[in-house]
């Protein structure tokens, strides 16, 4: 009978290098992450979304789910990785995607006709060696072929979509556990599901809200984030709506302490259309972490003093170098606190 080290050696030869590794080869929760596009959401998730994991963005209509998925995908592109977008709903708008920061010329867009086709495409793409993110828009639109073929008067077969999604999740576990490339490194493809909210009928106590696709996706997701629209933002000089505040609640996080909340401003029109108000985020966290000093109504940023919060935020907005420098300092401070 061979000892454990010999057995592990044989298994690594049989199934590929790094199939079994020592526990200290992994650094706890210090996983490779990508920015969500929002400083607030990055901080509250532990530094952004983790590569090589399943993440779910969910919420009601108009709450910013697809916007934040596009923002996340744009940052994946900035990391030099490839983006695949499964447009199951048929709602992908190239011009709006450009406005959100995506380089649509390099986005691989798939428009599957059935849920099974979408699942097969997703599984194959995740198993490729160089995909950075796959966005599934949306889980609720994944309709099995059997359901599509039935006449409308036929009763809907309960649980058919959940069974399909659960099967997909089992295959995704296998795909994400694969070693890829010549160096046989862990698969770092991020799978981002966008999902909707449905109401359970007959619920008398507790929340009636649920998400389509069954329990498999909820269990598989390392992070689940619910988005809500807090309020609409008016232009001061007109009655025009130019944006909204997006609220979020992290209902699950296996890579960082969960149950955190926050909000940020997003512009839907005007000069900053498609942008998150990063200057406001940097100001709030800069103040919280002591990088911006406050005495009464006066705020000090570096050597400059500003009377009133709006002027201080405008100063950050006008000085991109200063704003990005403060952002880096804030993230470093948060990381020190997390690791310390």
Coordinates of C-alpha atoms in Angstrom, one line a residue:
X1 CA 0.0 0.0 0.0
X2 CA 1.5 3.4 -1.0
X3 CA 1.5 6.4 1.3
X4 CA -0.6 9.5 0.7
X5 CA 2.2 11.6 -0.9
X6 CA 2.8 8.8 -3.5
X7 CA -1.0 8.5 -4.1
X8 CA -1.2 12.3 -4.6
X9 CA 1.7 12.2 -7.0
X10 CA 0.0 9.4 -9.1
X11 CA -3.3 11.3 -9.1
X12 CA -1.6 14.5 -10.4
X13 CA 0.1 12.4 -13.1
X14 CA -3.2 10.8 -14.0
X15 CA -5.5 13.8 -13.9
X16 CA -3.1 16.7 -14.6
X17 CA -0.7 18.8 -12.6
X18 CA -2.2 20.7 -9.6
X19 CA -5.2 18.4 -9.4
X20 CA -4.4 18.1 -5.7
X21 CA -2.3 20.8 -4.0
X22 CA -1.4 21.7 -0.4
X23 CA -3.8 24.0 1.5
X24 CA -1.2 26.8 1.9
X25 CA -0.9 27.1 -1.9
X26 CA -4.1 29.0 -1.7
X27 CA -4.2 32.4 0.0
X28 CA -7.4 32.4 1.9
X29 CA -9.8 34.9 0.5
X30 CA -7.1 36.9 -1.4
X31 CA -8.6 36.0 -4.7
X32 CA -8.0 37.7 -8.0
X33 CA -10.9 40.2 -8.5
X34 CA -12.3 42.6 -11.1
X35 CA -13.9 46.0 -10.4
X36 CA -17.7 46.3 -10.6
X37 CA -17.4 49.8 -11.8
X38 CA -18.5 51.2 -8.5
X39 CA -16.0 52.0 -5.7
X40 CA -18.8 51.5 -3.1
X41 CA -19.7 48.1 -4.4
X42 CA -16.0 47.1 -4.8
X43 CA -15.3 47.9 -1.2
X44 CA -18.4 46.2 0.2
X45 CA -17.8 43.0 -1.8
X46 CA -14.2 42.8 -0.6
X47 CA -12.5 44.4 -3.7
X48 CA -14.8 43.5 -6.6
X49 CA -16.0 40.3 -8.1
X50 CA -13.8 37.2 -7.9
X51 CA -12.6 35.6 -11.1
X52 CA -13.3 31.9 -11.4
X53 CA -16.6 32.1 -9.5
X54 CA -20.3 32.3 -10.2
X55 CA -22.0 35.6 -9.3
X56 CA -25.7 36.6 -9.5
X57 CA -27.0 40.2 -9.9
X58 CA -30.8 40.2 -9.3
X59 CA -33.6 42.7 -8.7
X60 CA -36.7 44.2 -10.1
X61 CA -36.9 46.0 -13.5
X62 CA -34.9 49.2 -13.9
X63 CA -32.7 48.7 -10.9
X64 CA -29.4 48.7 -12.7
X65 CA -28.7 44.9 -13.0
X66 CA -27.7 45.0 -16.7
X67 CA -25.9 48.3 -16.3
X68 CA -23.7 46.9 -13.6
X69 CA -23.1 43.7 -15.6
X70 CA -21.9 45.9 -18.5
X71 CA -19.7 48.0 -16.1
X72 CA -18.2 44.8 -14.7
X73 CA -17.6 43.4 -18.2
X74 CA -15.9 46.7 -19.2
X75 CA -13.4 46.3 -16.4
X76 CA -12.8 42.7 -17.4
X77 CA -11.8 44.1 -20.8
X78 CA -9.4 46.6 -19.0
X79 CA -7.8 43.6 -17.4
X80 CA -7.0 42.3 -20.9
X81 CA -9.5 39.5 -20.8
X82 CA -12.3 38.5 -23.2
X83 CA -16.0 39.1 -22.8
X84 CA -18.9 36.8 -23.9
X85 CA -22.4 38.1 -23.6
X86 CA -25.4 35.6 -23.8
X87 CA -28.2 37.9 -24.9
X88 CA -31.0 35.5 -24.0
X89 CA -33.5 38.3 -23.7
X90 CA -32.5 39.9 -27.0
X91 CA -32.1 43.3 -25.3
X92 CA -28.4 44.0 -25.9
X93 CA -28.0 47.6 -27.2
X94 CA -24.5 48.2 -28.7
X95 CA -24.8 52.0 -28.4
X96 CA -25.9 51.9 -24.8
X97 CA -23.1 49.3 -24.1
X98 CA -20.5 51.7 -25.5
X99 CA -21.9 54.5 -23.3
X100 CA -21.4 52.2 -20.3
X101 CA -17.7 51.7 -21.2
X102 CA -17.8 48.4 -23.2
X103 CA -15.7 48.0 -26.3
X104 CA -18.4 46.2 -28.3
X105 CA -16.0 45.4 -31.1
X106 CA -14.4 42.8 -29.0
X107 CA -17.5 41.5 -27.2
X108 CA -18.6 38.1 -28.4
X109 CA -22.4 38.2 -28.5
X110 CA -24.6 35.1 -28.6
X111 CA -28.3 35.0 -29.2
X112 CA -29.5 31.5 -28.3
X113 CA -32.9 30.3 -29.4
X114 CA -33.5 27.9 -26.5
X115 CA -32.5 27.5 -22.9
X116 CA -30.6 24.3 -23.8
X117 CA -28.6 26.1 -26.5
X118 CA -27.7 28.9 -24.1
X119 CA -26.6 26.4 -21.5
X120 CA -24.4 24.5 -24.1
X121 CA -22.8 27.7 -25.3
X122 CA -22.1 28.8 -21.7
X123 CA -20.5 25.5 -20.8
X124 CA -18.3 25.4 -23.9
X125 CA -17.2 29.0 -23.4
X126 CA -16.3 28.6 -19.7
X127 CA -14.2 25.5 -20.7
X128 CA -12.1 27.6 -23.1
X129 CA -8.8 28.7 -21.8
X130 CA -9.0 32.5 -22.3
X131 CA -12.5 33.8 -21.5
X132 CA -12.6 36.4 -18.7
X133 CA -16.3 36.7 -18.2
X134 CA -19.6 35.3 -19.5
X135 CA -22.7 37.4 -18.8
X136 CA -26.0 35.6 -18.9
X137 CA -28.9 38.0 -19.5
X138 CA -31.0 36.7 -18.1
X139 CA -31.7 33.5 -16.1
X140 CA -35.4 34.2 -16.2
X141 CA -35.3 34.1 -20.0
X142 CA -33.8 30.6 -20.2
X143 CA -36.7 28.7 -21.5
X144 CA -36.5 25.0 -22.2
X145 CA -37.2 23.8 -25.8
X146 CA -40.1 21.6 -24.6
X147 CA -41.8 24.7 -23.1
X148 CA -41.3 26.7 -26.3
X149 CA -42.9 23.9 -28.4
X150 CA -46.1 23.7 -26.3
X151 CA -49.2 25.6 -27.4
X152 CA -50.1 28.5 -25.1
X153 CA -53.3 26.8 -23.8
X154 CA -51.2 23.9 -22.4
X155 CA -50.5 24.0 -18.7
X156 CA -46.9 25.0 -17.9
X157 CA -44.8 22.1 -16.6
X158 CA -43.6 23.1 -13.2
X159 CA -39.9 23.0 -12.4
X160 CA -38.7 22.3 -15.9
X161 CA -36.5 25.5 -16.1
X162 CA -35.1 24.8 -12.6
X163 CA -34.1 21.3 -13.7
X164 CA -32.3 22.7 -16.7
X165 CA -30.5 25.3 -14.7
X166 CA -29.6 22.8 -12.0
X167 CA -28.0 20.6 -14.6
X168 CA -26.2 23.6 -16.0
X169 CA -24.8 24.4 -12.6
X170 CA -23.5 20.9 -12.2
X171 CA -21.6 21.2 -15.5
X172 CA -20.3 24.7 -14.5
X173 CA -18.8 23.3 -11.3
X174 CA -16.9 20.8 -13.5
X175 CA -15.8 23.6 -15.9
X176 CA -14.7 26.0 -13.3
X177 CA -12.7 23.3 -11.5
X178 CA -10.8 22.6 -14.7
X179 CA -7.1 23.4 -15.1
X180 CA -6.5 25.4 -18.2
X181 CA -3.6 26.5 -20.4
X182 CA -0.1 25.1 -20.7
X183 CA 0.6 25.8 -17.1
X184 CA -2.6 24.0 -15.9
X185 CA -3.7 26.9 -13.9
X186 CA -7.2 27.2 -12.3
X187 CA -10.0 28.4 -14.6
X188 CA -10.5 32.1 -13.8
X189 CA -13.6 32.7 -16.0
X190 CA -16.2 34.7 -14.1
X191 CA -19.8 33.6 -14.8
X192 CA -22.2 36.5 -14.1
X193 CA -25.9 35.7 -14.1
X194 CA -28.5 38.5 -14.3
X195 CA -31.8 37.5 -12.7
X196 CA -35.2 39.0 -12.1
X197 CA -37.5 38.8 -9.1
X198 CA -40.8 37.0 -9.0
X199 CA -43.5 36.9 -6.3
X200 CA -44.6 33.6 -4.8
X201 CA -48.3 33.3 -4.7
X202 CA -50.1 32.8 -1.4
X203 CA -47.3 33.9 0.9
X204 CA -48.8 35.4 4.1
X205 CA -45.7 35.8 6.2
X206 CA -42.2 36.9 5.2
X207 CA -41.0 38.2 1.8
X208 CA -42.9 36.7 -1.2
X209 CA -39.9 37.5 -3.4
X210 CA -38.0 34.8 -5.2
X211 CA -35.7 34.4 -8.2
X212 CA -36.3 32.1 -11.2
X213 CA -34.0 29.1 -11.9
X214 CA -34.4 27.1 -8.7
X215 CA -32.1 26.7 -5.8
X216 CA -29.1 25.4 -7.7
X217 CA -27.9 28.8 -8.8
X218 CA -28.4 30.3 -5.4
X219 CA -26.2 27.6 -3.9
X220 CA -23.6 27.8 -6.6
X221 CA -23.1 31.6 -6.5
X222 CA -20.2 32.8 -4.5
X223 CA -21.8 36.3 -4.4
X224 CA -25.4 37.3 -4.8
X225 CA -26.3 41.0 -5.0
X226 CA -29.8 42.5 -5.0
X227 CA -30.2 45.8 -6.7
X228 CA -32.9 48.4 -6.0
X229 CA -33.7 51.8 -7.3
X230 CA -33.6 54.3 -4.4
X231 CA -34.7 57.6 -6.0
X232 CA -34.5 59.5 -9.3
X233 CA -32.1 62.4 -9.8
X234 CA -33.4 65.6 -11.3
X235 CA -31.5 68.2 -13.3
X236 CA -31.4 71.4 -11.2
X237 CA -32.0 73.6 -14.3
X238 CA -35.0 71.6 -15.6
X239 CA -37.5 68.9 -14.8
X240 CA -35.5 66.3 -16.7
X241 CA -34.6 63.1 -15.0
X242 CA -30.8 62.6 -15.5
X243 CA -30.1 59.7 -13.2
X244 CA -30.9 57.5 -10.2
X245 CA -29.5 56.2 -7.0
X246 CA -28.8 52.5 -7.1
X247 CA -29.0 50.7 -3.8
X248 CA -27.6 47.2 -3.3
X249 CA -27.7 44.5 -0.7
X250 CA -25.1 41.7 -0.7
X251 CA -27.3 38.7 0.4
X252 CA -24.5 36.2 0.0
X253 CA -20.7 36.4 -0.1
X254 CA -18.4 33.4 0.3
X255 CA -15.2 35.5 -0.3
X256 CA -15.8 38.3 2.2
X257 CA -18.2 39.2 5.1
X258 CA -21.7 39.3 3.6
X259 CA -24.9 41.3 4.3
X260 CA -23.3 44.6 3.5
X261 CA -25.3 47.4 1.9
X262 CA -24.7 50.7 0.0
X263 CA -25.7 53.0 -2.7
X264 CA -24.2 55.1 -5.5
X265 CA -25.4 57.5 -8.1
X266 CA -25.7 56.6 -11.8
X267 CA -26.4 59.0 -14.7
X268 CA -28.8 58.1 -17.4
X269 CA -28.7 61.4 -19.3
X270 CA -26.8 64.6 -19.6
X271 CA -23.0 65.2 -19.8
X272 CA -22.2 62.2 -17.6
X273 CA -24.6 59.7 -19.3
X274 CA -23.7 56.1 -18.6
X275 CA -21.3 57.1 -15.7
X276 CA -21.3 56.3 -12.0
X277 CA -20.6 59.3 -9.8
X278 CA -17.1 58.2 -8.8
X279 CA -16.2 61.6 -7.4
X280 CA -19.0 61.4 -4.8
X281 CA -17.9 57.8 -3.9
X282 CA -14.3 58.9 -3.5
X283 CA -15.3 61.9 -1.4
X284 CA -17.4 59.8 1.0
X285 CA -14.8 57.1 1.5
X286 CA -12.0 59.6 1.6
X287 CA -13.7 61.4 4.4
X288 CA -14.4 58.1 6.2
X289 CA -10.8 56.9 5.9
X290 CA -9.3 60.3 6.9
X291 CA -7.8 61.2 3.5
X292 CA -10.1 64.2 3.4
X293 CA -10.2 66.5 6.5
X294 CA -13.4 68.2 7.6
X295 CA -13.9 71.2 9.9
X296 CA -17.4 72.5 10.0
X297 CA -18.4 73.2 6.4
X298 CA -14.8 73.3 5.2
X299 CA -13.2 70.2 3.5
X300 CA -9.4 69.9 2.9
X301 CA -8.2 67.7 0.1
X302 CA -4.4 67.7 0.0
X303 CA -3.4 71.4 0.4
X304 CA -6.7 72.7 -1.1
X305 CA -9.7 73.8 1.0
X306 CA -13.3 73.9 -0.1
X307 CA -16.3 75.3 1.5
X308 CA -19.2 72.9 1.2
X309 CA -19.5 69.3 0.1
X310 CA -20.6 70.1 -3.5
X311 CA -17.5 72.2 -4.2
X312 CA -15.2 69.5 -2.8
X313 CA -16.9 66.8 -4.9
X314 CA -16.7 69.1 -8.0
X315 CA -13.0 69.6 -7.3
X316 CA -12.4 65.9 -7.4
X317 CA -14.5 65.5 -10.5
X318 CA -12.4 68.2 -12.3
X319 CA -9.1 66.7 -11.2
X320 CA -9.0 63.2 -12.5
X321 CA -5.4 62.5 -11.3
X322 CA -6.3 63.6 -7.8
X323 CA -9.5 61.5 -7.7
X324 CA -7.8 58.3 -9.0
X325 CA -4.9 58.8 -6.6
X326 CA -7.4 59.0 -3.7
X327 CA -9.3 56.0 -5.0
X328 CA -6.0 53.9 -4.9
X329 CA -5.2 55.1 -1.4
X330 CA -8.8 54.2 -0.2
X331 CA -8.6 50.7 -1.7
X332 CA -5.2 50.1 -0.2
X333 CA -6.4 51.2 3.2
X334 CA -9.5 48.9 3.0
X335 CA -7.2 46.0 2.0
X336 CA -4.9 46.7 5.0
X337 CA -7.9 46.6 7.3
X338 CA -9.3 43.4 5.7
X339 CA -5.9 41.6 5.9
X340 CA -5.0 43.0 9.2

